[in-house]
Amino acid sequence: MRFLHTSDWHLGRSFHRVSLLDAQAAFLDHLVAVVAERGVEAVLVAGDVYDRAVPPLAAVELFDRSLHRLGALGVPVVMISGNHDSARRLGVGAGLLDRAGVHLRTDPAGVGEPVLLRDDAGDVACYGLPYLEPALVREEFATPRGGHTAVLSAAMDRVRADLAARPAGTRSVVLAHAFVTGGQVSDSERDITVGGVASVPTSVFAGVDYVALGHLHGCQTLAERVRYSGSPLAYSFSEATHRKSTWLVDLDAAGAVTAERIDAPVPRPLARLHGRLADLLADPALTPVEGAWVEATLTDTARPHEPMARLAERFPHVVSLAFAPGPADGTAAAASYADRLRGRDDRQVAEDFVAHVRPGATATADERAVLHAAFDAVRAADAREETAR
């Protein structure tokens, strides 16, 4: 069976206040064409269909049109909700849509109930694991303590139990939206760290033939059978080096996997420029990026006059401007506040603050526990609020 694995569409998202709706529509045109031209038998969408719980109407209309086009091809779609989606909103009408071949899996209680697809070799059981916020699903999975690893392990236990009861030779696919150990992050993913644990091991997904992951925006292979498709578009300059694509996955009769990357259309390349304003405006080596979306970091010791306007004369799509002035004597400049925070989660920043205001004494174990509990409580409250909207 041939699948097209995609995720993290983030419909309705903009890029530095520039609408990406046309670029997202172009990607979905591309996706439908690949499905038609490459003999795809099912489309797997591993979460973050929308960029926020209440998406703009134009994004909903684009989603609706795309599902109608896939339905017209007679190709089933298996889709889960991600941490940006409102699971309840995305799941509205799921029972009716099932009959049309659009299988929305947004309810944590249904993780052990697969979508059954069939080819000449028999059944393929597709299990959808929507984003599982630990604070909201612990009761469902009877995991009173622990973070993502605990709830995903419990969900996968249900998957394996259902699979074990099926006829021998039934192949299996799992869709999940999570941060899995070994994945490379970017600046545009929303932090889902819980209890100080940022990722779950790939071993959580043992026992299935293919795991279609969503959440991280870079296309990557964690194991032969465990892959992220990544987002189809770049949503931050940290993704400037990404090759955006989807996975075309073939699952043979024995459950062996082969995968091919299908490049996604690029609406406009990204470029990160760093240097003195005069140099950026004059450097002939920068001619190839004049049509790119540009992030410029100026190193002039004195802030130039109207730098954004002057940059836009050469780089009309400059969308981000920062300053990192170097000292006049050539010594190394002190790291900026953003540089000092890069790679550190909210809990680490809070613990650093404790150490800063209380010199010589870092946060105790009890204080760290209080901080972690506070952050988890806020995350859970935010998730409940989004669910209730």
XYZ file of N, CA and C in Angstrom, residues 13 79 195 340 378 388:
18
model
N -1.655 30.386 9.106
C -0.465 31.016 9.691
C 0.129 32.036 8.725
N -6.445 11.450 9.485
C -5.953 12.723 10.000
C -6.126 12.769 11.515
N 6.657 18.524 32.659
C 7.430 17.931 33.746
C 8.913 17.968 33.505
N 21.229 34.325 24.776
C 21.369 33.627 26.055
C 20.199 32.695 26.335
N -0.343 25.885 34.195
C -0.687 26.903 33.205
C -0.935 26.256 31.844
N -12.469 24.484 25.359
C -13.797 24.987 25.694
C -14.279 26.105 24.771
